[in-house]
Amino acid sequence: MRVIGFSRGRYYVYIDREPLVGHIAFGVIDRGTNVLQIRPTTICPYSCIYCSVDAGPFSRHRQTEYIVDVRHLVKWVRYVYDYKGGDVVEGLIDGVGEPPTYPYIVELVSSLKKFLPRVAMETRGGTLTKELVDALARAGLDRFNVSIDTLRKEKAVYLQNTPWYNVERVREVVEYIVRETDIDVTLTPVWIPGINDEDIEEVVEWGLRIGVGKRFPPFGIQKYEVHKYGRKIPGVREPTWSEFRDFLEVLENRYGVPLHYKKLDFGIRKTKAVEPIYRVGERVVARVVGSGWLWREVLGVDYRENVNITIVDIDFSPSLIGKRIDVRIIRNRDSIYVARKE
Ligand code: SF4
């Protein structure tokens, strides 16, 4: 890995040699289903007021943005795919950044399509152009999950906290995708109670009108959730799951389409998962390879097991690079490893 930039107090790091399993922000994540999450970049140009991963120019918690080398990433996806005996139905390019801004996104999709049955991508849509959409269609992209929380211009600028975000342009591009390409669209707005209730309804009406969801569920409404390092909207309470279900049920009855995630059929099922290498509480030696994603984190690697380990509660300094540190594992779920210095 190498530092390719430093801006607004953040490192920009290119990863081309380190393992790509073990970190939540980049690489490959297997949560024990037939869908693999593929994370090529942490960079996002928006600063949504509710962002659960505190992305974008206004981030307060991030120390590093990562960009992964495309060939290296495909090699690791293939490794996890083979480990699972090929029991993978979809590669979902998602993450804590905005996938279409990844400079090698077309190459990534076409390389993945050589062995994955389908490839989908999450996006906010503001950086999509018809040219990029056409290139992704030729590369074999199967679906966009477009997160569009309102159709109103000013409200979209407020929610995305991005003056240049033009939801009317996003609408045009989405309509182009549905009309002119084989790529399907699932609309995935975030419901924020009291902020965009009517807007969600308008998004559903618009989606039905233009014909999203030709092969996949047309909608996958998301719930506003508050996370420790995410952004919170002052004065807005996170809805409970039953409030969320009740809200969706009203719309489901009105429009006759399933909206609750438990009713949506993306063909996802449980499969063999990558086994956690460590137990929680286990002592491990990690070598520091760079700055951590968030402040007070460093990025470590266990080269014996070939996995990343995030070491928390430690300040990064370049003098730490190459040092071996004794750590104790505090998280191992989904083969994402977090540890604390001993
Ligand atoms: S919610 Fe998504 S699009 Fe918005 S800032 Fe966060 S990562 Fe970016």
JSON list of N, CA, C and O in Angstrom, two decimals, residues 81-117:
[
{"chain": "A", "resi": 81, "resn": "TYR", "atom": "N", "xyz": [-14.78, -16.54, -3.34]},
{"chain": "A", "resi": 81, "resn": "TYR", "atom": "CA", "xyz": [-15.74, -17.29, -4.17]},
{"chain": "A", "resi": 81, "resn": "TYR", "atom": "C", "xyz": [-15.36, -18.78, -4.20]},
{"chain": "A", "resi": 81, "resn": "TYR", "atom": "O", "xyz": [-16.18, -19.66, -3.99]},
{"chain": "A", "resi": 82, "resn": "ASP", "atom": "N", "xyz": [-14.08, -19.06, -4.43]},
{"chain": "A", "resi": 82, "resn": "ASP", "atom": "CA", "xyz": [-13.61, -20.45, -4.47]},
{"chain": "A", "resi": 82, "resn": "ASP", "atom": "C", "xyz": [-13.76, -21.11, -3.10]},
{"chain": "A", "resi": 82, "resn": "ASP", "atom": "O", "xyz": [-14.14, -22.27, -3.00]},
{"chain": "A", "resi": 83, "resn": "TYR", "atom": "N", "xyz": [-13.44, -20.36, -2.05]},
{"chain": "A", "resi": 83, "resn": "TYR", "atom": "CA", "xyz": [-13.57, -20.89, -0.69]},
{"chain": "A", "resi": 83, "resn": "TYR", "atom": "C", "xyz": [-15.01, -21.33, -0.43]},
{"chain": "A", "resi": 83, "resn": "TYR", "atom": "O", "xyz": [-15.26, -22.34, 0.23]},
{"chain": "A", "resi": 84, "resn": "LYS", "atom": "N", "xyz": [-15.97, -20.59, -0.99]},
{"chain": "A", "resi": 84, "resn": "LYS", "atom": "CA", "xyz": [-17.38, -20.91, -0.78]},
{"chain": "A", "resi": 84, "resn": "LYS", "atom": "C", "xyz": [-17.87, -21.94, -1.80]},
{"chain": "A", "resi": 84, "resn": "LYS", "atom": "O", "xyz": [-19.09, -22.12, -1.96]},
{"chain": "A", "resi": 85, "resn": "GLY", "atom": "N", "xyz": [-16.94, -22.53, -2.53]},
{"chain": "A", "resi": 85, "resn": "GLY", "atom": "CA", "xyz": [-17.31, -23.56, -3.50]},
{"chain": "A", "resi": 85, "resn": "GLY", "atom": "C", "xyz": [-18.14, -23.00, -4.64]},
{"chain": "A", "resi": 85, "resn": "GLY", "atom": "O", "xyz": [-18.94, -23.72, -5.26]},
{"chain": "A", "resi": 86, "resn": "GLY", "atom": "N", "xyz": [-17.98, -21.71, -4.91]},
{"chain": "A", "resi": 86, "resn": "GLY", "atom": "CA", "xyz": [-18.73, -21.10, -6.02]},
{"chain": "A", "resi": 86, "resn": "GLY", "atom": "C", "xyz": [-20.19, -20.84, -5.69]},
{"chain": "A", "resi": 86, "resn": "GLY", "atom": "O", "xyz": [-20.98, -20.49, -6.57]},
{"chain": "A", "resi": 87, "resn": "ASP", "atom": "N", "xyz": [-20.54, -21.01, -4.41]},
{"chain": "A", "resi": 87, "resn": "ASP", "atom": "CA", "xyz": [-21.96, -20.83, -4.03]},
{"chain": "A", "resi": 87, "resn": "ASP", "atom": "C", "xyz": [-22.25, -19.33, -3.78]},
{"chain": "A", "resi": 87, "resn": "ASP", "atom": "O", "xyz": [-22.54, -18.92, -2.67]},
{"chain": "A", "resi": 88, "resn": "VAL", "atom": "N", "xyz": [-22.12, -18.58, -4.85]},
{"chain": "A", "resi": 88, "resn": "VAL", "atom": "CA", "xyz": [-22.34, -17.12, -4.76]},
{"chain": "A", "resi": 88, "resn": "VAL", "atom": "C", "xyz": [-23.27, -16.73, -5.91]},
{"chain": "A", "resi": 88, "resn": "VAL", "atom": "O", "xyz": [-23.02, -17.08, -7.05]},
{"chain": "A", "resi": 89, "resn": "VAL", "atom": "N", "xyz": [-24.34, -16.03, -5.59]},
{"chain": "A", "resi": 89, "resn": "VAL", "atom": "CA", "xyz": [-25.27, -15.63, -6.64]},
{"chain": "A", "resi": 89, "resn": "VAL", "atom": "C", "xyz": [-25.03, -14.19, -7.08]},
{"chain": "A", "resi": 89, "resn": "VAL", "atom": "O", "xyz": [-25.30, -13.82, -8.21]},
{"chain": "A", "resi": 90, "resn": "GLU", "atom": "N", "xyz": [-24.46, -13.38, -6.16]},
{"chain": "A", "resi": 90, "resn": "GLU", "atom": "CA", "xyz": [-24.32, -11.95, -6.49]},
{"chain": "A", "resi": 90, "resn": "GLU", "atom": "C", "xyz": [-23.09, -11.35, -5.83]},
{"chain": "A", "resi": 90, "resn": "GLU", "atom": "O", "xyz": [-22.80, -11.64, -4.67]},
{"chain": "A", "resi": 91, "resn": "GLY", "atom": "N", "xyz": [-22.43, -10.48, -6.57]},
{"chain": "A", "resi": 91, "resn": "GLY", "atom": "CA", "xyz": [-21.42, -9.61, -5.98]},
{"chain": "A", "resi": 91, "resn": "GLY", "atom": "C", "xyz": [-22.04, -8.23, -5.90]},
{"chain": "A", "resi": 91, "resn": "GLY", "atom": "O", "xyz": [-22.44, -7.66, -6.93]},
{"chain": "A", "resi": 92, "resn": "LEU", "atom": "N", "xyz": [-22.16, -7.70, -4.70]},
{"chain": "A", "resi": 92, "resn": "LEU", "atom": "CA", "xyz": [-22.78, -6.38, -4.51]},
{"chain": "A", "resi": 92, "resn": "LEU", "atom": "C", "xyz": [-21.66, -5.38, -4.22]},
{"chain": "A", "resi": 92, "resn": "LEU", "atom": "O", "xyz": [-21.01, -5.46, -3.16]},
{"chain": "A", "resi": 93, "resn": "ILE", "atom": "N", "xyz": [-21.46, -4.47, -5.15]},
{"chain": "A", "resi": 93, "resn": "ILE", "atom": "CA", "xyz": [-20.41, -3.46, -4.96]},
{"chain": "A", "resi": 93, "resn": "ILE", "atom": "C", "xyz": [-21.03, -2.34, -4.12]},
{"chain": "A", "resi": 93, "resn": "ILE", "atom": "O", "xyz": [-21.92, -1.62, -4.59]},
{"chain": "A", "resi": 94, "resn": "ASP", "atom": "N", "xyz": [-20.62, -2.27, -2.88]},
{"chain": "A", "resi": 94, "resn": "ASP", "atom": "CA", "xyz": [-21.24, -1.31, -1.97]},
{"chain": "A", "resi": 94, "resn": "ASP", "atom": "C", "xyz": [-20.14, -0.70, -1.12]},
{"chain": "A", "resi": 94, "resn": "ASP", "atom": "O", "xyz": [-19.01, -0.60, -1.54]},
{"chain": "A", "resi": 95, "resn": "GLY", "atom": "N", "xyz": [-20.49, -0.29, 0.08]},
{"chain": "A", "resi": 95, "resn": "GLY", "atom": "CA", "xyz": [-19.42, 0.13, 0.95]},
{"chain": "A", "resi": 95, "resn": "GLY", "atom": "C", "xyz": [-19.68, 1.42, 1.67]},
{"chain": "A", "resi": 95, "resn": "GLY", "atom": "O", "xyz": [-20.80, 1.93, 1.70]},
{"chain": "A", "resi": 96, "resn": "VAL", "atom": "N", "xyz": [-18.60, 1.92, 2.20]},
{"chain": "A", "resi": 96, "resn": "VAL", "atom": "CA", "xyz": [-18.66, 3.14, 2.99]},
{"chain": "A", "resi": 96, "resn": "VAL", "atom": "C", "xyz": [-18.28, 4.33, 2.12]},
{"chain": "A", "resi": 96, "resn": "VAL", "atom": "O", "xyz": [-17.94, 5.39, 2.63]},
{"chain": "A", "resi": 97, "resn": "GLY", "atom": "N", "xyz": [-18.32, 4.13, 0.80]},
{"chain": "A", "resi": 97, "resn": "GLY", "atom": "CA", "xyz": [-18.04, 5.18, -0.15]},
{"chain": "A", "resi": 97, "resn": "GLY", "atom": "C", "xyz": [-19.03, 5.08, -1.30]},
{"chain": "A", "resi": 97, "resn": "GLY", "atom": "O", "xyz": [-20.03, 4.36, -1.19]},
{"chain": "A", "resi": 98, "resn": "GLU", "atom": "N", "xyz": [-18.78, 5.78, -2.38]},
{"chain": "A", "resi": 98, "resn": "GLU", "atom": "CA", "xyz": [-19.72, 5.81, -3.51]},
{"chain": "A", "resi": 98, "resn": "GLU", "atom": "C", "xyz": [-19.09, 5.07, -4.69]},
{"chain": "A", "resi": 98, "resn": "GLU", "atom": "O", "xyz": [-18.20, 5.59, -5.37]},
{"chain": "A", "resi": 99, "resn": "PRO", "atom": "N", "xyz": [-19.53, 3.83, -4.98]},
{"chain": "A", "resi": 99, "resn": "PRO", "atom": "CA", "xyz": [-18.85, 2.99, -5.97]},
{"chain": "A", "resi": 99, "resn": "PRO", "atom": "C", "xyz": [-18.65, 3.62, -7.36]},
{"chain": "A", "resi": 99, "resn": "PRO", "atom": "O", "xyz": [-17.57, 3.44, -7.94]},
{"chain": "A", "resi": 100, "resn": "PRO", "atom": "N", "xyz": [-19.62, 4.37, -7.92]},
{"chain": "A", "resi": 100, "resn": "PRO", "atom": "CA", "xyz": [-19.34, 4.87, -9.29]},
{"chain": "A", "resi": 100, "resn": "PRO", "atom": "C", "xyz": [-18.17, 5.83, -9.37]},
{"chain": "A", "resi": 100, "resn": "PRO", "atom": "O", "xyz": [-17.68, 6.12, -10.47]},
{"chain": "A", "resi": 101, "resn": "THR", "atom": "N", "xyz": [-17.70, 6.36, -8.23]},
{"chain": "A", "resi": 101, "resn": "THR", "atom": "CA", "xyz": [-16.55, 7.26, -8.29]},
{"chain": "A", "resi": 101, "resn": "THR", "atom": "C", "xyz": [-15.23, 6.48, -8.33]},
{"chain": "A", "resi": 101, "resn": "THR", "atom": "O", "xyz": [-14.17, 7.08, -8.52]},
{"chain": "A", "resi": 102, "resn": "TYR", "atom": "N", "xyz": [-15.29, 5.17, -8.17]},
{"chain": "A", "resi": 102, "resn": "TYR", "atom": "CA", "xyz": [-14.08, 4.34, -8.25]},
{"chain": "A", "resi": 102, "resn": "TYR", "atom": "C", "xyz": [-13.55, 4.41, -9.68]},
{"chain": "A", "resi": 102, "resn": "TYR", "atom": "O", "xyz": [-14.29, 4.11, -10.63]},
{"chain": "A", "resi": 103, "resn": "PRO", "atom": "N", "xyz": [-12.29, 4.80, -9.88]},
{"chain": "A", "resi": 103, "resn": "PRO", "atom": "CA", "xyz": [-11.81, 5.04, -11.25]},
{"chain": "A", "resi": 103, "resn": "PRO", "atom": "C", "xyz": [-11.84, 3.80, -12.14]},
{"chain": "A", "resi": 103, "resn": "PRO", "atom": "O", "xyz": [-11.84, 3.93, -13.37]},
{"chain": "A", "resi": 104, "resn": "TYR", "atom": "N", "xyz": [-11.83, 2.60, -11.54]},
{"chain": "A", "resi": 104, "resn": "TYR", "atom": "CA", "xyz": [-11.76, 1.37, -12.35]},
{"chain": "A", "resi": 104, "resn": "TYR", "atom": "C", "xyz": [-13.08, 0.59, -12.27]},
{"chain": "A", "resi": 104, "resn": "TYR", "atom": "O", "xyz": [-13.09, -0.63, -12.38]},
{"chain": "A", "resi": 105, "resn": "ILE", "atom": "N", "xyz": [-14.18, 1.30, -12.11]},
{"chain": "A", "resi": 105, "resn": "ILE", "atom": "CA", "xyz": [-15.45, 0.62, -11.84]},
{"chain": "A", "resi": 105, "resn": "ILE", "atom": "C", "xyz": [-15.90, -0.26, -13.02]},
{"chain": "A", "resi": 105, "resn": "ILE", "atom": "O", "xyz": [-16.42, -1.36, -12.82]},
{"chain": "A", "resi": 106, "resn": "VAL", "atom": "N", "xyz": [-15.66, 0.20, -14.25]},
{"chain": "A", "resi": 106, "resn": "VAL", "atom": "CA", "xyz": [-16.10, -0.58, -15.41]},
{"chain": "A", "resi": 106, "resn": "VAL", "atom": "C", "xyz": [-15.27, -1.86, -15.50]},
{"chain": "A", "resi": 106, "resn": "VAL", "atom": "O", "xyz": [-15.81, -2.97, -15.69]},
{"chain": "A", "resi": 107, "resn": "GLU", "atom": "N", "xyz": [-13.96, -1.72, -15.32]},
{"chain": "A", "resi": 107, "resn": "GLU", "atom": "CA", "xyz": [-13.08, -2.91, -15.35]},
{"chain": "A", "resi": 107, "resn": "GLU", "atom": "C", "xyz": [-13.46, -3.88, -14.23]},
{"chain": "A", "resi": 107, "resn": "GLU", "atom": "O", "xyz": [-13.46, -5.10, -14.42]},
{"chain": "A", "resi": 108, "resn": "LEU", "atom": "N", "xyz": [-13.80, -3.32, -13.07]},
{"chain": "A", "resi": 108, "resn": "LEU", "atom": "CA", "xyz": [-14.18, -4.18, -11.94]},
{"chain": "A", "resi": 108, "resn": "LEU", "atom": "C", "xyz": [-15.41, -5.01, -12.29]},
{"chain": "A", "resi": 108, "resn": "LEU", "atom": "O", "xyz": [-15.44, -6.23, -12.11]},
{"chain": "A", "resi": 109, "resn": "VAL", "atom": "N", "xyz": [-16.44, -4.34, -12.83]},
{"chain": "A", "resi": 109, "resn": "VAL", "atom": "CA", "xyz": [-17.67, -5.06, -13.16]},
{"chain": "A", "resi": 109, "resn": "VAL", "atom": "C", "xyz": [-17.40, -6.13, -14.22]},
{"chain": "A", "resi": 109, "resn": "VAL", "atom": "O", "xyz": [-17.82, -7.29, -14.08]},
{"chain": "A", "resi": 110, "resn": "SER", "atom": "N", "xyz": [-16.68, -5.76, -15.30]},
{"chain": "A", "resi": 110, "resn": "SER", "atom": "CA", "xyz": [-16.49, -6.76, -16.36]},
{"chain": "A", "resi": 110, "resn": "SER", "atom": "C", "xyz": [-15.63, -7.92, -15.86]},
{"chain": "A", "resi": 110, "resn": "SER", "atom": "O", "xyz": [-15.88, -9.07, -16.22]},
{"chain": "A", "resi": 111, "resn": "SER", "atom": "N", "xyz": [-14.66, -7.67, -14.99]},
{"chain": "A", "resi": 111, "resn": "SER", "atom": "CA", "xyz": [-13.84, -8.77, -14.46]},
{"chain": "A", "resi": 111, "resn": "SER", "atom": "C", "xyz": [-14.67, -9.68, -13.55]},
{"chain": "A", "resi": 111, "resn": "SER", "atom": "O", "xyz": [-14.53, -10.91, -13.59]},
{"chain": "A", "resi": 112, "resn": "LEU", "atom": "N", "xyz": [-15.52, -9.09, -12.73]},
{"chain": "A", "resi": 112, "resn": "LEU", "atom": "CA", "xyz": [-16.35, -9.90, -11.82]},
{"chain": "A", "resi": 112, "resn": "LEU", "atom": "C", "xyz": [-17.35, -10.74, -12.60]},
{"chain": "A", "resi": 112, "resn": "LEU", "atom": "O", "xyz": [-17.66, -11.87, -12.23]},
{"chain": "A", "resi": 113, "resn": "LYS", "atom": "N", "xyz": [-17.86, -10.16, -13.68]},
{"chain": "A", "resi": 113, "resn": "LYS", "atom": "CA", "xyz": [-18.87, -10.89, -14.46]},
{"chain": "A", "resi": 113, "resn": "LYS", "atom": "C", "xyz": [-18.30, -12.13, -15.15]},
{"chain": "A", "resi": 113, "resn": "LYS", "atom": "O", "xyz": [-19.05, -12.97, -15.64]},
{"chain": "A", "resi": 114, "resn": "LYS", "atom": "N", "xyz": [-16.96, -12.25, -15.17]},
{"chain": "A", "resi": 114, "resn": "LYS", "atom": "CA", "xyz": [-16.38, -13.46, -15.78]},
{"chain": "A", "resi": 114, "resn": "LYS", "atom": "C", "xyz": [-16.64, -14.68, -14.92]},
{"chain": "A", "resi": 114, "resn": "LYS", "atom": "O", "xyz": [-16.58, -15.81, -15.42]},
{"chain": "A", "resi": 115, "resn": "PHE", "atom": "N", "xyz": [-16.91, -14.49, -13.62]},
{"chain": "A", "resi": 115, "resn": "PHE", "atom": "CA", "xyz": [-17.16, -15.69, -12.79]},
{"chain": "A", "resi": 115, "resn": "PHE", "atom": "C", "xyz": [-18.35, -15.54, -11.85]},
{"chain": "A", "resi": 115, "resn": "PHE", "atom": "O", "xyz": [-18.82, -16.54, -11.30]},
{"chain": "A", "resi": 116, "resn": "LEU", "atom": "N", "xyz": [-18.87, -14.33, -11.64]},
{"chain": "A", "resi": 116, "resn": "LEU", "atom": "CA", "xyz": [-20.04, -14.18, -10.76]},
{"chain": "A", "resi": 116, "resn": "LEU", "atom": "C", "xyz": [-21.31, -14.15, -11.62]},
{"chain": "A", "resi": 116, "resn": "LEU", "atom": "O", "xyz": [-21.34, -13.46, -12.64]},
{"chain": "A", "resi": 117, "resn": "PRO", "atom": "N", "xyz": [-22.36, -14.86, -11.21]},
{"chain": "A", "resi": 117, "resn": "PRO", "atom": "CA", "xyz": [-23.58, -14.87, -12.02]},
{"chain": "A", "resi": 117, "resn": "PRO", "atom": "C", "xyz": [-24.19, -13.48, -12.19]},
{"chain": "A", "resi": 117, "resn": "PRO", "atom": "O", "xyz": [-24.72, -13.16, -13.23]}
]
